[in-house]
GROMACS .gro file of C-alpha atoms in nm:
model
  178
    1UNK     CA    1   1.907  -0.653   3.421
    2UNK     CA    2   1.607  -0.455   3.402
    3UNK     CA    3   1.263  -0.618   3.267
    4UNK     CA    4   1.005  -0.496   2.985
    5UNK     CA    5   1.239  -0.362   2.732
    6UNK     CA    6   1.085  -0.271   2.396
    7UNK     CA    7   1.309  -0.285   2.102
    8UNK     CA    8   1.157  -0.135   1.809
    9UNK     CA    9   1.165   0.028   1.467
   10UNK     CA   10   1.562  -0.027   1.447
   11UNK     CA   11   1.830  -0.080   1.183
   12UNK     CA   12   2.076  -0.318   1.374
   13UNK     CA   13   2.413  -0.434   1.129
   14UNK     CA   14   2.294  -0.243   0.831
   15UNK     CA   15   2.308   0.116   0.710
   16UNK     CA   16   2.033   0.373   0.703
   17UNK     CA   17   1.870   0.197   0.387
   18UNK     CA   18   1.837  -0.150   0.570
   19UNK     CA   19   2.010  -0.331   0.312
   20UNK     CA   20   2.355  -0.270   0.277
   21UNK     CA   21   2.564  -0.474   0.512
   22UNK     CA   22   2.724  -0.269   0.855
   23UNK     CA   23   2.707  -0.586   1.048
   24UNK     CA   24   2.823  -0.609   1.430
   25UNK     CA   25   3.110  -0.852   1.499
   26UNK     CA   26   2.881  -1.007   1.795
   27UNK     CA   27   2.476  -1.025   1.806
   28UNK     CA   28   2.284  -0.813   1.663
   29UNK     CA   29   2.082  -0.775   1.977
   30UNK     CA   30   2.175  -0.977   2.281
   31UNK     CA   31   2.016  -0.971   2.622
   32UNK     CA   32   2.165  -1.161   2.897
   33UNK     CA   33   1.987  -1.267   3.228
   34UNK     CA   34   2.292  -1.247   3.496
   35UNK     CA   35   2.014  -1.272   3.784
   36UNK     CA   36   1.778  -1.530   3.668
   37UNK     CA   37   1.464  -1.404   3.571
   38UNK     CA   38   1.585  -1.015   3.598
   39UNK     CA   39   1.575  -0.941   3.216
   40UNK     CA   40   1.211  -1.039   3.156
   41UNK     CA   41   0.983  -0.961   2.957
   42UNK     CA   42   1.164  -0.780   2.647
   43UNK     CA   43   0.947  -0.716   2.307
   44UNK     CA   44   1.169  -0.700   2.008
   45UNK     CA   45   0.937  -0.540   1.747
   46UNK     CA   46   0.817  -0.480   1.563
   47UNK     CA   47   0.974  -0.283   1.243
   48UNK     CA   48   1.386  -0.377   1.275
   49UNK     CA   49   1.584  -0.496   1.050
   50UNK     CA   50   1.861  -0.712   1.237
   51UNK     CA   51   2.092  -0.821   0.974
   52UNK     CA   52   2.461  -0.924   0.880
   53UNK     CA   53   2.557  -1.014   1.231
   54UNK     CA   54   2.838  -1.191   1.390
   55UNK     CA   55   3.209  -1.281   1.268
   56UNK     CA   56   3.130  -1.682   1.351
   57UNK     CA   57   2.881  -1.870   1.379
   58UNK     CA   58   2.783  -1.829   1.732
   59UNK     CA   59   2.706  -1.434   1.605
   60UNK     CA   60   2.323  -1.420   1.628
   61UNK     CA   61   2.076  -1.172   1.474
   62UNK     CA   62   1.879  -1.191   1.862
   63UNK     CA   63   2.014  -1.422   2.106
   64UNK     CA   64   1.906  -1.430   2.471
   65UNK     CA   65   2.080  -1.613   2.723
   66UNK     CA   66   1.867  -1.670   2.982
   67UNK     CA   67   1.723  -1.967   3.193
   68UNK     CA   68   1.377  -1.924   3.065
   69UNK     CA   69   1.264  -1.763   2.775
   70UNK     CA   70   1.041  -1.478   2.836
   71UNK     CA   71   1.064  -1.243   2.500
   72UNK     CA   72   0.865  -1.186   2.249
   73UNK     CA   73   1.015  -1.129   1.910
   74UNK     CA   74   0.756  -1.035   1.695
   75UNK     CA   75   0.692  -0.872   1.350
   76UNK     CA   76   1.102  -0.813   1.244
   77UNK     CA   77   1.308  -0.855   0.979
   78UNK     CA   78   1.577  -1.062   1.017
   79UNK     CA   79   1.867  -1.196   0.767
   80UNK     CA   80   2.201  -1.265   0.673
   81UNK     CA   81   2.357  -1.293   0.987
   82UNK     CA   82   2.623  -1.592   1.036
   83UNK     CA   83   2.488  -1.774   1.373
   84UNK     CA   84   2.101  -1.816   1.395
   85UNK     CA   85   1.851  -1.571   1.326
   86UNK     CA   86   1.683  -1.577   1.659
   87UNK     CA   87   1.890  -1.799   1.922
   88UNK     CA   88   1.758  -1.927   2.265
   89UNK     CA   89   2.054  -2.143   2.377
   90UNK     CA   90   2.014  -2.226   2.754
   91UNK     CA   91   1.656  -2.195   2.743
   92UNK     CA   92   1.438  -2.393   3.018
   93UNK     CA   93   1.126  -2.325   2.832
   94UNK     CA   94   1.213  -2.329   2.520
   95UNK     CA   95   0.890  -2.332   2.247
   96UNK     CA   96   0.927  -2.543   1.969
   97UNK     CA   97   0.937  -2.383   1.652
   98UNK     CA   98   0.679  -2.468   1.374
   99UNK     CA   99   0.646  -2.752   1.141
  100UNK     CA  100   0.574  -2.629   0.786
  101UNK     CA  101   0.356  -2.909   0.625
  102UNK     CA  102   0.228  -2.753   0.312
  103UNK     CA  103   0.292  -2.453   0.118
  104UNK     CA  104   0.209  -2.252  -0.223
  105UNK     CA  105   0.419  -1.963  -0.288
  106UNK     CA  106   0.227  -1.866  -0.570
  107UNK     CA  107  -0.138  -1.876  -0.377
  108UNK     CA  108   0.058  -1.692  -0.041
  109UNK     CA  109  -0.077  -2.025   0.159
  110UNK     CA  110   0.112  -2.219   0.429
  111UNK     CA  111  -0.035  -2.460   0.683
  112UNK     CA  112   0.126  -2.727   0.963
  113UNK     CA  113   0.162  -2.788   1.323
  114UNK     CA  114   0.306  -2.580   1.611
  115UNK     CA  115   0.152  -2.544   1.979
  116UNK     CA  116  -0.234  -2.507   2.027
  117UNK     CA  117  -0.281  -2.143   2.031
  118UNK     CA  118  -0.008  -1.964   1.915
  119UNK     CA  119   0.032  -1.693   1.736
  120UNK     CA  120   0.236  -1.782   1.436
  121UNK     CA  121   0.427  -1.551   1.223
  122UNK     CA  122   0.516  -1.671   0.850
  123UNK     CA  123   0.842  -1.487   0.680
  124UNK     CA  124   0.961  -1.499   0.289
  125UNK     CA  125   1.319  -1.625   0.349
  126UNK     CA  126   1.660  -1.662   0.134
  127UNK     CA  127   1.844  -1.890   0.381
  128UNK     CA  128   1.674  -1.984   0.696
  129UNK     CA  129   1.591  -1.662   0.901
  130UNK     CA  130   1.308  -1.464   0.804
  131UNK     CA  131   1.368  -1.147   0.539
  132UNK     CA  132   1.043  -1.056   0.484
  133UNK     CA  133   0.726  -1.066   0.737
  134UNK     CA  134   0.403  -1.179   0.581
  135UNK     CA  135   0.132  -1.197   0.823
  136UNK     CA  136   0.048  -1.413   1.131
  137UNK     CA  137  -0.249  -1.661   1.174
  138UNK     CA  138  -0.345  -1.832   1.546
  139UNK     CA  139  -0.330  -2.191   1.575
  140UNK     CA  140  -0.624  -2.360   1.680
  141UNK     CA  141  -0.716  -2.587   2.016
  142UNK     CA  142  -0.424  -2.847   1.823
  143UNK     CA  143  -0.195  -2.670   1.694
  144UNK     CA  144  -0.285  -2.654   1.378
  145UNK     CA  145  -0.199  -2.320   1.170
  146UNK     CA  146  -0.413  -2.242   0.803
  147UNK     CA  147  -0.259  -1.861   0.677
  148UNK     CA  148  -0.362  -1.742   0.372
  149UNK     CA  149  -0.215  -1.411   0.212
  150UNK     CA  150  -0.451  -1.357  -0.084
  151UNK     CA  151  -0.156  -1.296  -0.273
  152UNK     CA  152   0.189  -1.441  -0.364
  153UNK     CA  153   0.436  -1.468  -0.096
  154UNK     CA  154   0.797  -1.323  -0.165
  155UNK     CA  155   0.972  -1.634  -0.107
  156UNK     CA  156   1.179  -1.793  -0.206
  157UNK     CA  157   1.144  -2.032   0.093
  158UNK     CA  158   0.896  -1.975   0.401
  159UNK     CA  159   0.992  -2.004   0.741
  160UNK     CA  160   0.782  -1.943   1.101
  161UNK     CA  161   0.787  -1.866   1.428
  162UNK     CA  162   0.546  -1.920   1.753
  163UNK     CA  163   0.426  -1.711   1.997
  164UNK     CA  164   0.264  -1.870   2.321
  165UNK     CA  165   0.071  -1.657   2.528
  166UNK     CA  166   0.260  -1.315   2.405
  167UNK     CA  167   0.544  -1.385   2.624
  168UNK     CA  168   0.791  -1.673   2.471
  169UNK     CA  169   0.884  -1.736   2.140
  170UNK     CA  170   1.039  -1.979   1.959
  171UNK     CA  171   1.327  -1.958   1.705
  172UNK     CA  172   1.257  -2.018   1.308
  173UNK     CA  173   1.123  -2.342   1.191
  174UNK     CA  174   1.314  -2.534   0.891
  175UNK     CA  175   1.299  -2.339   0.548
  176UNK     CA  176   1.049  -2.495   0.273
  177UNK     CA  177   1.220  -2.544  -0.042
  178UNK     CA  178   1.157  -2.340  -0.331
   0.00000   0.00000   0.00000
């Protein structure tokens, strides 16, 4: 119940070489808010690896139940696990994930839309969470998002998240396509 948690620098559901699968049965990391507002604000990140997660589909690599969402999830690896990567689902403020609009995996650029001012963190994805963090780039007074990596990104597929005002952040947009 306790506020201002930092997660950080973790190996949660693999084994000491962050790849090979140890998975938990339930979330990776879940926080729950049993008083409302009690469990706020956590930072998770940056530096885990939060993989192979859950024995359904409701097991999450982070999921925070909570009436408003207050955490910042930021700069993490996160993969493989069966429910959703990062899972608000009785949120009262929830921020909208990011709209991709254009990408070049080859050229490491991504652009689109997300809310004006937030940070945004791009990930080279296999599925639809986010394997492998890239860099972040600020939207502007619209919500529009330019990153460019000066290199190739991982891929195959991109994915995002938002941060507004380093205290709320969204779960991962859509994947691109290869």
């Amino acid at each position: 119940t306790g506020g201002g948690n930092v997660i950080t620098g973790n190996l949660i559901g693999t084994d000491l070489d962050g790849i090979t699968p140890m998975g938990n049965s339930g979330h990776g990391i879940g926080l729950e808010d049993t008083q409302k507002y009690a469990a706020q604000p956590n930072t998770i990140g940056p530096d885990n690896v939060i993989a192979y997660n859950g024995s359904t589909e409701e097991g999450a690599g982070i999921r925070i139940d909570s009436g408003e969402n207050r955490a910042v999830i930021t700069g993490n690896s996160i993969f493989g696990n069966l429910g959703k990567g990062i899972n608000f689902p009785e949120n009262d403020s929830k921020v909208e994930p990011p709209t991709i609009i254009y990408h070049d995996l080859e050229y490491g650029v991504v652009s689109g839309m997300t809310c004006p001012k937030c940070e945004v963190e791009i990930f080279s994805a296999t599925g639809n969470e986010g394997d492998k963090f890239e860099g972040s780039v600020k939207s502007d007074d619209f919500g529009n998002f330019v990153f460019s990596k000066g290199e190739s990104f991982s891929g195959p597929n991109l994915t995002t998240i938002a941060i507004l005002s380093k205290n709320r952040t969204s779960e991962f947009s859509n994947p691109t396509s290869s």
